[in-house]
Every structure is written in structure tokens, then in C-alpha cells.
Amino acid sequence: MQANDCAAALAAAEGLCEARGTRLTELRRRVLEIVCASARPIGAYAILDVLRDDGRPGAPPTVYRALDFLLEQGLVHRLASLNAFIGCSHPAEHHGGQFLICERCGCVGELDSHEVEDGIVRAAAAVGFAARTQMVEILGRCAACRDAPA
Amino acid sequence: MQANDCAAALAAAEGLCEARGTRLTELRRRVLEIVCASARPIGAYAILDVLRDDGRPGAPPTVYRALDFLLEQGLVHRLASLNAFIGCSHPAEHHGGQFLICERCGCVGELDSHEVEDGIVRAAAAVGFAARTQMVEILGRCAACRDAPA
DNA sequence: TGGTGAATGTTATACAGTAACGTGTGTTAC
DNA sequence: GTAACACACGTTACTGTATAACATTCACCA
């Protein structure tokens, strides 16, 4: 995430938590900031390292609890295939998320195609499955890396 | 997987490995059997426990190497959201796989909708992303659990 | 001001995955 | 036949990911 996007995400998070009556504490805010400041998905233990550099006490549960909150609020996403986290580009609308993961540069984009989402819901329904949430992670090459040699 | 499906999967695996000139060793066959015999996705360490119950020596690499082989051959799938493995329903055709994970009973079905797959490739291409493989895991209620109370 | 619940601190442990190296074993070339 | 090789497996050790369980602190409200 770019620096200005990061500031915007933090501001949006403040507003959303305010509106929802949930508490974006100092720790949670700081974890969100760390995630958003990272250009690429960041792991929980990397977040923990940054917190420790801040001089905070900290153990894994510290980070995971903050991440659980941020996930619940839709402010960050977890990429299951990478065991890592990224800031959400559009936190206002809760969404499962479709992620474009570049195998070359490691960058991650959000797709959020309603067409894809609806297609999945329909295809699942056709076999009797009631879809609630979906996790779509797409590996390949981003536009910038698309034509680069292997 | 049902018991008869399990036997069928093992037979199919034999045939495929034979045809491909790859070696379905005793260990690999046994790991496949354990995965297929499990009604639900099974973790690597649970597989290891079964191997040890068999009286085999064993350590994590034993299991992971067998699983790597089975994944390469398309005989099992890995569910990233669960860090667990399931037997493949249609091992003959290599496919990325779309999984229907029931939040109530824990069962997992394969969807394999070409429509969904193509939709994802198209939606990614529309934003300049060249999709290579995709991982789709859908959470919800299976047909049997669909109408059960929370 | 004391009680309640939420958030955080802390310790310990379970689960997931891999690196590195050693050992057997079955080809294939000579 | 046997040396050389590739492959599968054994073994040790370790890193990374995640959570359980319990203690403590803090904010808020009655």
C-alpha cells in the first residue's frame, strides 16, 4: 500500500470503528498501520518484530488478537496461501475478497469482481451448497511483471 | 471420502502412476489411502500419527515428501484455508480445484466449474493480470446441513 | 468507588513446514 | 559383475504459524 493510501486507510478505519461503536485502540491502530505500510503482504511475526522495535512488550497473541479484530472489522485481509495479511482497499463494504498475487514481485491486488463472486455463489447453489463467504487467490503475473522473462 | 470411493481412488492412482511412469511407492500409497479414508480434510501431523500407529518410523518430512508427490500427481489437494489435505475426486484431469467447505459438518466437496475458472481468468485479464493458477475455497453449508439450525 | 467486561500481558505449547545430511536400493553404463 | 548414479526414505534439528490458558490492567458505569 502507498503511503497516502495508508493514511487514508487509517482515517477510514477510525471513522468505521467510530460509526460501529468498536474500539480501534492504540495497539490495533498501530498493527493496522504496520500492515498498510507494507508494500507486500506481511506475516504476523514480522508485525510482531516491528512492535518490538517500537519498544512494546509483545508476544504472538498480542498480534493475533489485534489482527482478529481488524479482520472482523474488514480492515485487513488474510491471504491463506501466504499466511500473511494485507490492508483492505475498500474497508467500508465487507467483502470476501479476490486477490491477485504476483509470483514475480510479490505484490497483491484486490479484484472484487461481483461477476466472479456471483458466479461462485450460483455454481455452488447448483450443487446444493449455500455459500456464505469465499476465498479466491489467484497466482500469476501482475501487469508490470507480465512480460518479464522467467 | 466414502470407503468405496477410497478404493476407486487408489485404483485410479495406481493406473495413473503406471501410465506416467511415476512410482506410487508403499509409503505414498499408504498416505493417499489415509487421506482418502478421512471423511474430512486431514492435517499432515494427523497423517503422521496414523503412520506411527502403523508401526512405521516417521517424522514430518516423511509425510510432506509423500504429500508433495501426491500433490504433483494431482491425487490430493491442499486446502490453504485449513492447512489440510483431501483426496482428489477426479485425479485424471489436473485442475486447480474449487472447494466447498461446510462450516457445520466439516465436509468438503469439489466444484470444478469451468465457468467460474474462466470468469476468474477473464476478470484478472481485464485488470492486466495474467492468471496462472487459482485457489477457490468457499465456506458455507452443504446440502445436508443447509437447513439445520445454527 | 467498586464492580464489570474488554483489552492486553505472559507463559507455554501445539501445529505446519523445511533444511541438511545420512542411508539404503534399484537401475544403467561400462 | 560392479561402479556410478538417481531416487526414495530415515533422522535430526530447526523455523514459522497459531492458539490455549491464565494473569493483569484499564475504562466505564452504576
CSV table of C-alpha atoms (C1' of nucleotides) in Angstrom, one decimal:
chain,number,residue,atom,x,y,z
A,1,MET,CA,0.0,0.0,0.0
A,2,GLN,CA,1.2,3.5,-0.8
A,3,ALA,CA,2.0,6.0,2.0
A,4,ASN,CA,-1.0,8.2,1.3
A,5,ASP,CA,-3.3,5.2,0.8
A,6,CYS,CA,-2.1,4.1,4.2
A,7,ALA,CA,-3.1,7.4,5.8
A,8,ALA,CA,-6.4,7.2,4.1
A,9,ALA,CA,-7.0,3.6,5.3
A,10,LEU,CA,-6.2,4.7,8.9
A,11,ALA,CA,-8.6,7.6,8.6
A,12,ALA,CA,-11.3,5.3,7.2
A,13,ALA,CA,-10.7,2.8,9.9
A,14,GLU,CA,-11.2,5.5,12.6
A,15,GLY,CA,-14.4,6.5,11.0
A,16,LEU,CA,-15.8,3.0,10.6
A,17,CYS,CA,-15.0,2.0,14.2
A,18,GLU,CA,-16.4,5.2,15.5
A,19,ALA,CA,-19.6,4.5,13.5
A,20,ARG,CA,-19.8,0.9,14.6
A,21,GLY,CA,-19.0,1.6,18.2
A,22,THR,CA,-16.0,-0.7,18.2
A,23,ARG,CA,-12.7,0.3,19.7
A,24,LEU,CA,-9.7,1.0,17.5
A,25,THR,CA,-7.2,1.0,20.3
A,26,GLU,CA,-3.6,2.3,20.1
A,27,LEU,CA,-2.3,-1.3,19.6
A,28,ARG,CA,-4.9,-2.2,16.9
A,29,ARG,CA,-4.3,1.1,15.1
A,30,ARG,CA,-0.6,0.5,15.2
A,31,VAL,CA,-1.0,-3.0,13.8
A,32,LEU,CA,-3.2,-1.7,11.0
A,33,GLU,CA,-0.6,1.0,10.3
A,34,ILE,CA,2.1,-1.6,10.0
A,35,VAL,CA,0.1,-3.8,7.7
A,36,CYS,CA,-0.9,-0.9,5.5
A,37,ALA,CA,2.6,0.5,5.4
A,38,SER,CA,3.9,-2.8,4.0
A,39,ALA,CA,4.2,-2.9,0.2
A,40,ARG,CA,3.6,-6.6,0.3
A,41,PRO,CA,1.6,-9.0,2.5
A,42,ILE,CA,3.2,-9.2,5.9
A,43,GLY,CA,3.3,-12.1,8.3
A,44,ALA,CA,2.2,-12.0,11.9
A,45,TYR,CA,5.7,-12.5,13.3
A,46,ALA,CA,7.0,-9.7,11.1
A,47,ILE,CA,4.4,-7.4,12.6
A,48,LEU,CA,5.5,-8.6,16.0
A,49,ASP,CA,9.1,-7.6,15.2
A,50,VAL,CA,8.0,-4.1,14.3
A,51,LEU,CA,6.0,-3.8,17.5
A,52,ARG,CA,9.1,-4.9,19.4
A,53,ASP,CA,11.2,-2.3,17.6
A,54,ASP,CA,8.6,0.2,18.9
A,55,GLY,CA,9.6,-0.9,22.3
A,56,ARG,CA,6.3,-2.5,23.1
A,57,PRO,CA,6.1,-5.7,25.1
A,58,GLY,CA,4.7,-8.4,22.8
A,59,ALA,CA,4.1,-12.0,22.2
A,60,PRO,CA,2.2,-13.7,19.4
A,61,PRO,CA,-1.2,-13.4,20.9
A,62,THR,CA,-0.8,-9.7,21.1
A,63,VAL,CA,-0.6,-9.6,17.3
A,64,TYR,CA,-3.1,-12.2,16.6
A,65,ARG,CA,-5.7,-10.6,18.7
A,66,ALA,CA,-5.3,-7.3,17.0
A,67,LEU,CA,-5.4,-9.0,13.6
A,68,ASP,CA,-8.6,-10.9,14.6
A,69,PHE,CA,-10.2,-7.6,15.4
A,70,LEU,CA,-9.0,-6.0,12.2
A,71,LEU,CA,-10.2,-9.0,10.2
A,72,GLU,CA,-13.6,-8.8,11.9
A,73,GLN,CA,-13.9,-5.2,11.0
A,74,GLY,CA,-12.9,-5.9,7.4
A,75,LEU,CA,-9.9,-3.6,7.7
A,76,VAL,CA,-7.4,-6.2,6.7
A,77,HIS,CA,-7.5,-9.4,4.8
A,78,ARG,CA,-5.7,-12.7,5.4
A,79,LEU,CA,-4.1,-14.4,2.4
A,80,ALA,CA,-4.4,-18.1,3.3
A,81,SER,CA,-2.0,-19.2,0.6
A,82,LEU,CA,0.8,-17.0,2.1
A,83,ASN,CA,-0.2,-16.9,5.8
A,84,ALA,CA,0.1,-13.2,5.6
A,85,PHE,CA,-2.0,-10.1,5.8
A,86,ILE,CA,-2.7,-7.0,3.7
A,87,GLY,CA,-4.7,-3.8,4.3
A,88,CYS,CA,-8.1,-3.7,2.7
A,89,SER,CA,-8.6,-1.3,-0.2
A,90,HIS,CA,-12.3,-0.8,0.4
A,91,PRO,CA,-13.0,-1.4,4.1
A,92,ALA,CA,-16.4,0.2,4.0
A,93,GLU,CA,-18.1,-2.7,2.2
A,94,HIS,CA,-17.5,-6.1,3.8
A,95,HIS,CA,-16.3,-8.5,1.1
A,96,GLY,CA,-14.7,-11.8,0.9
A,97,GLY,CA,-12.1,-10.6,-1.4
A,98,GLN,CA,-10.4,-11.9,-4.5
A,99,PHE,CA,-6.7,-11.4,-4.6
A,100,LEU,CA,-4.2,-11.2,-7.5
A,101,ILE,CA,-0.8,-12.4,-6.2
A,102,CYS,CA,2.1,-11.7,-8.5
A,103,GLU,CA,4.6,-14.6,-8.4
A,104,ARG,CA,7.4,-12.4,-9.5
A,105,CYS,CA,7.3,-9.2,-7.5
A,106,GLY,CA,5.1,-10.4,-4.6
A,107,CYS,CA,2.6,-7.6,-4.9
A,108,VAL,CA,-1.0,-8.2,-4.3
A,109,GLY,CA,-4.0,-6.5,-5.8
A,110,GLU,CA,-7.7,-6.8,-5.0
A,111,LEU,CA,-10.1,-7.8,-7.7
A,112,ASP,CA,-13.5,-7.7,-6.1
A,113,SER,CA,-15.5,-8.8,-9.2
A,114,HIS,CA,-19.1,-9.1,-8.4
A,115,GLU,CA,-19.4,-11.2,-11.5
A,116,VAL,CA,-16.9,-13.8,-10.2
A,117,GLU,CA,-18.5,-13.7,-6.7
A,118,ASP,CA,-22.0,-14.3,-8.1
A,119,GLY,CA,-20.8,-17.0,-10.4
A,120,ILE,CA,-19.3,-18.8,-7.5
A,121,VAL,CA,-22.5,-18.5,-5.4
A,122,ARG,CA,-24.6,-19.8,-8.4
A,123,ALA,CA,-22.3,-22.7,-9.2
A,124,ALA,CA,-22.3,-23.7,-5.5
A,125,ALA,CA,-26.1,-23.4,-5.3
A,126,ALA,CA,-26.4,-25.6,-8.3
A,127,VAL,CA,-24.9,-28.5,-6.3
A,128,GLY,CA,-27.0,-27.6,-3.2
A,129,PHE,CA,-24.3,-25.7,-1.4
A,130,ALA,CA,-25.2,-22.5,0.4
A,131,ALA,CA,-22.1,-20.3,0.1
A,132,ARG,CA,-21.5,-17.7,2.8
A,133,THR,CA,-18.0,-16.5,2.2
A,134,GLN,CA,-15.5,-17.2,-0.4
A,135,MET,CA,-11.7,-17.0,-0.6
A,136,VAL,CA,-10.2,-16.5,-4.1
A,137,GLU,CA,-6.5,-16.2,-4.5
A,138,ILE,CA,-5.1,-16.0,-8.0
A,139,LEU,CA,-1.4,-16.6,-8.7
A,140,GLY,CA,0.2,-15.2,-11.8
A,141,ARG,CA,1.9,-12.1,-13.1
A,142,CYS,CA,0.9,-8.5,-12.4
A,143,ALA,CA,0.7,-6.0,-15.3
A,144,ALA,CA,4.2,-4.8,-14.6
A,145,CYS,CA,5.8,-8.2,-14.4
A,146,ARG,CA,3.6,-9.8,-17.1
A,147,ASP,CA,6.2,-9.6,-19.9
A,148,ALA,CA,9.3,-10.1,-17.9
A,149,PRO,CA,11.4,-13.2,-18.6
A,150,ALA,CA,11.2,-16.1,-16.2
B,1,MET,CA,-14.4,-39.7,1.1
B,2,GLN,CA,-16.6,-42.9,1.2
B,3,ALA,CA,-14.9,-46.3,1.6
B,4,ASN,CA,-15.7,-47.4,-2.0
B,5,ASP,CA,-14.6,-44.0,-3.4
B,6,CYS,CA,-11.4,-44.5,-1.5
B,7,ALA,CA,-10.7,-47.9,-3.1
B,8,ALA,CA,-11.6,-46.4,-6.5
B,9,ALA,CA,-9.2,-43.5,-5.9
B,10,LEU,CA,-6.4,-45.9,-5.0
B,11,ALA,CA,-7.0,-47.9,-8.1
B,12,ALA,CA,-7.1,-44.8,-10.3
B,13,ALA,CA,-3.9,-43.6,-8.7
B,14,GLU,CA,-2.2,-46.9,-9.5
B,15,GLY,CA,-3.2,-46.6,-13.1
B,16,LEU,CA,-2.2,-43.0,-13.4
B,17,CYS,CA,1.2,-43.5,-11.9
B,18,GLU,CA,1.7,-46.6,-14.0
B,19,ALA,CA,0.8,-44.6,-17.2
B,20,ARG,CA,3.0,-41.7,-16.2
B,21,GLY,CA,6.0,-43.8,-15.2
B,22,THR,CA,6.0,-42.4,-11.7
B,23,ARG,CA,6.3,-44.5,-8.6
B,24,LEU,CA,3.5,-44.9,-6.2
B,25,THR,CA,5.6,-46.5,-3.5
B,26,GLU,CA,4.2,-48.3,-0.5
B,27,LEU,CA,4.5,-45.2,1.7
B,28,ARG,CA,2.9,-42.9,-0.9
B,29,ARG,CA,0.1,-45.3,-1.4
B,30,ARG,CA,-0.5,-45.5,2.3
B,31,VAL,CA,-0.5,-41.8,2.7
B,32,LEU,CA,-3.0,-41.5,-0.1
B,33,GLU,CA,-5.1,-44.2,1.5
B,34,ILE,CA,-5.1,-42.3,4.8
B,35,VAL,CA,-6.1,-39.0,3.1
B,36,CYS,CA,-8.9,-40.7,1.1
B,37,ALA,CA,-10.1,-42.7,4.1
B,38,SER,CA,-10.7,-39.5,6.1
B,39,ALA,CA,-14.2,-38.1,5.8
B,40,ARG,CA,-12.8,-34.6,6.3
B,41,PRO,CA,-9.6,-32.8,5.4
B,42,ILE,CA,-6.7,-34.2,7.4
B,43,GLY,CA,-3.6,-32.4,8.6
B,44,ALA,CA,-0.1,-33.6,7.9
B,45,TYR,CA,0.5,-34.3,11.6
B,46,ALA,CA,-2.6,-36.4,11.8
B,47,ILE,CA,-1.4,-38.4,8.9
B,48,LEU,CA,1.9,-38.8,10.7
B,49,ASP,CA,0.1,-40.1,13.7
B,50,VAL,CA,-1.7,-42.8,11.6
B,51,LEU,CA,1.7,-43.8,10.1
B,52,ARG,CA,3.1,-44.2,13.6
B,53,ASP,CA,0.2,-46.3,14.6
B,54,ASP,CA,1.1,-48.5,11.7
B,55,GLY,CA,4.4,-49.0,13.4
B,56,ARG,CA,6.4,-47.1,10.8
B,57,PRO,CA,9.2,-44.9,11.7
B,58,GLY,CA,8.3,-41.4,10.7
B,59,ALA,CA,9.0,-37.7,11.0
B,60,PRO,CA,7.4,-34.7,9.4
B,61,PRO,CA,9.5,-34.9,6.2
B,62,THR,CA,8.2,-38.4,5.6
B,63,VAL,CA,4.7,-37.2,5.3
B,64,TYR,CA,5.5,-33.9,3.5
B,65,ARG,CA,7.5,-35.7,0.8
B,66,ALA,CA,4.7,-38.2,0.2
B,67,LEU,CA,2.2,-35.3,0.1
B,68,ASP,CA,4.4,-33.3,-2.3
B,69,PHE,CA,4.4,-36.3,-4.7
B,70,LEU,CA,0.7,-36.8,-4.4
B,71,LEU,CA,0.0,-33.1,-5.0
B,72,GLU,CA,2.3,-33.1,-8.1
B,73,GLN,CA,0.4,-36.1,-9.4
B,74,GLY,CA,-2.9,-34.4,-8.7
B,75,LEU,CA,-4.0,-37.2,-6.4
B,76,VAL,CA,-4.7,-35.0,-3.4
B,77,HIS,CA,-5.5,-31.3,-2.9
B,78,ARG,CA,-4.2,-28.9,-0.3
B,79,LEU,CA,-6.8,-26.6,1.3
B,80,ALA,CA,-4.9,-23.5,2.2
B,81,SER,CA,-7.5,-22.1,4.5
B,82,LEU,CA,-7.4,-25.2,6.6
B,83,ASN,CA,-3.8,-26.3,6.2
B,84,ALA,CA,-5.1,-29.7,5.4
B,85,PHE,CA,-5.4,-32.3,2.6
B,86,ILE,CA,-8.2,-34.1,0.8
B,87,GLY,CA,-8.2,-36.8,-1.8
B,88,CYS,CA,-9.0,-35.6,-5.4
B,89,SER,CA,-12.3,-36.7,-6.8
B,90,HIS,CA,-11.1,-36.6,-10.4
B,91,PRO,CA,-7.4,-37.2,-10.5
B,92,ALA,CA,-7.2,-37.9,-14.2
B,93,GLU,CA,-7.6,-34.2,-15.2
B,94,HIS,CA,-5.2,-31.9,-13.5
B,95,HIS,CA,-7.2,-29.0,-12.2
B,96,GLY,CA,-6.8,-26.2,-9.7
B,97,GLY,CA,-9.8,-27.0,-7.8
B,98,GLN,CA,-12.7,-25.2,-6.2
B,99,PHE,CA,-13.7,-26.4,-2.8
B,100,LEU,CA,-17.0,-26.3,-0.9
B,101,ILE,CA,-16.2,-26.4,2.8
B,102,CYS,CA,-19.2,-27.0,5.1
B,103,GLU,CA,-18.8,-24.9,8.2
B,104,ARG,CA,-21.2,-27.2,10.1
B,105,CYS,CA,-20.0,-30.7,9.4
B,106,GLY,CA,-16.6,-30.0,8.0
B,107,CYS,CA,-17.1,-32.0,4.9
B,108,VAL,CA,-15.5,-30.7,1.6
B,109,GLY,CA,-16.8,-31.1,-1.9
B,110,GLU,CA,-15.2,-30.2,-5.2
B,111,LEU,CA,-16.9,-27.9,-7.5
B,112,ASP,CA,-14.6,-27.6,-10.6
B,113,SER,CA,-16.8,-25.2,-12.6
B,114,HIS,CA,-15.1,-24.2,-15.8
B,115,GLU,CA,-17.4,-21.2,-15.9
B,116,VAL,CA,-16.1,-20.0,-12.6
B,117,GLU,CA,-12.5,-20.7,-13.6
B,118,ASP,CA,-12.8,-18.9,-16.9
B,119,GLY,CA,-14.6,-16.0,-15.2
B,120,ILE,CA,-11.7,-15.5,-12.9
B,121,VAL,CA,-9.1,-15.6,-15.7
B,122,ARG,CA,-11.1,-13.0,-17.6
B,123,ALA,CA,-11.7,-10.7,-14.7
B,124,ALA,CA,-8.0,-10.9,-13.9
B,125,ALA,CA,-7.0,-10.2,-17.5
B,126,ALA,CA,-9.3,-7.2,-17.5
B,127,VAL,CA,-7.0,-5.5,-15.0
B,128,GLY,CA,-3.9,-6.6,-16.7
B,129,PHE,CA,-3.1,-9.7,-14.6
B,130,ALA,CA,-2.1,-12.9,-16.2
B,131,ALA,CA,-3.6,-15.7,-14.0
B,132,ARG,CA,-1.7,-19.0,-13.9
B,133,THR,CA,-3.3,-20.9,-11.1
B,134,GLN,CA,-6.2,-20.1,-8.8
B,135,MET,CA,-7.3,-21.2,-5.4
B,136,VAL,CA,-11.0,-21.0,-4.6
B,137,GLU,CA,-12.3,-22.1,-1.2
B,138,ILE,CA,-16.0,-21.5,-0.4
B,139,LEU,CA,-17.3,-21.6,3.1
B,140,GLY,CA,-21.0,-22.3,3.8
B,141,ARG,CA,-23.4,-25.1,4.3
B,142,CYS,CA,-23.5,-28.3,2.4
B,143,ALA,CA,-26.8,-29.7,1.1
B,144,ALA,CA,-27.2,-31.9,4.2
B,145,CYS,CA,-26.5,-29.1,6.7
B,146,ARG,CA,-28.2,-26.4,4.8
B,147,ASP,CA,-31.4,-26.2,6.7
B,148,ALA,CA,-30.0,-27.2,10.1
B,149,PRO,CA,-30.3,-24.6,12.9
B,150,ALA,CA,-27.2,-22.7,13.9
C,1,DT,C1',-15.6,3.6,44.5
C,2,DG,C1',-16.1,-0.7,43.5
C,3,DG,C1',-17.6,-3.9,40.1
C,4,DT,C1',-17.8,-5.5,35.4
C,5,DG,C1',-16.2,-6.5,30.9
C,6,DA,C1',-12.9,-5.7,27.4
C,7,DA,C1',-8.2,-5.4,26.2
C,8,DT,C1',-3.7,-6.6,26.9
C,9,DG,C1',0.4,-9.2,29.1
C,10,DT,C1',2.6,-13.6,29.8
C,11,DT,C1',3.8,-18.4,29.6
C,12,DA,C1',3.6,-22.4,27.4
C,13,DT,C1',2.6,-25.4,23.8
C,14,DA,C1',0.5,-27.3,19.6
C,15,DC,C1',0.6,-27.5,14.7
C,16,DA,C1',2.8,-26.6,10.0
C,17,DG,C1',6.6,-26.8,7.2
C,18,DT,C1',11.6,-27.1,5.7
C,19,DA,C1',16.9,-27.6,5.6
C,20,DA,C1',20.5,-30.6,5.7
C,21,DC,C1',22.6,-34.7,5.7
C,22,DG,C1',22.8,-39.8,6.0
C,23,DT,C1',21.3,-44.5,4.3
C,24,DG,C1',19.6,-47.9,1.6
C,25,DT,C1',18.1,-49.5,-3.1
C,26,DG,C1',17.4,-50.3,-7.6
C,27,DT,C1',18.7,-49.1,-12.2
C,28,DT,C1',22.1,-48.2,-16.1
C,29,DA,C1',26.7,-48.0,-18.3
C,30,DC,C1',30.7,-49.9,-18.7
D,1,DG,C1',29.7,-58.0,-12.2
D,2,DT,C1',30.4,-53.6,-10.4
D,3,DA,C1',30.9,-48.7,-10.3
D,4,DA,C1',28.2,-44.7,-10.7
D,5,DC,C1',24.0,-42.5,-10.3
D,6,DA,C1',19.4,-41.1,-9.2
D,7,DC,C1',15.7,-41.7,-6.2
D,8,DA,C1',13.2,-42.7,-2.1
D,9,DC,C1',13.3,-42.7,2.7
D,10,DG,C1',15.3,-42.0,7.6
D,11,DT,C1',16.8,-38.8,11.0
D,12,DT,C1',17.9,-34.6,13.4
D,13,DA,C1',17.2,-30.1,14.1
D,14,DC,C1',15.1,-26.0,13.4
D,15,DT,C1',11.9,-22.1,11.7
D,16,DG,C1',7.5,-20.3,11.3
D,17,DT,C1',2.4,-20.0,12.3
D,18,DA,C1',-1.2,-20.1,15.6
D,19,DT,C1',-3.7,-20.8,19.9
D,20,DA,C1',-4.8,-22.2,24.9
D,21,DA,C1',-4.9,-20.7,29.4
D,22,DC,C1',-4.4,-17.7,32.9
D,23,DA,C1',-2.9,-13.1,35.0
D,24,DT,C1',-3.2,-8.2,34.9
D,25,DT,C1',-4.6,-3.7,33.6
D,26,DC,C1',-7.8,-0.4,32.2
D,27,DA,C1',-12.1,2.1,31.0
D,28,DC,C1',-16.5,2.8,32.0
D,29,DC,C1',-20.7,2.8,34.5
D,30,DA,C1',-23.7,2.0,38.5
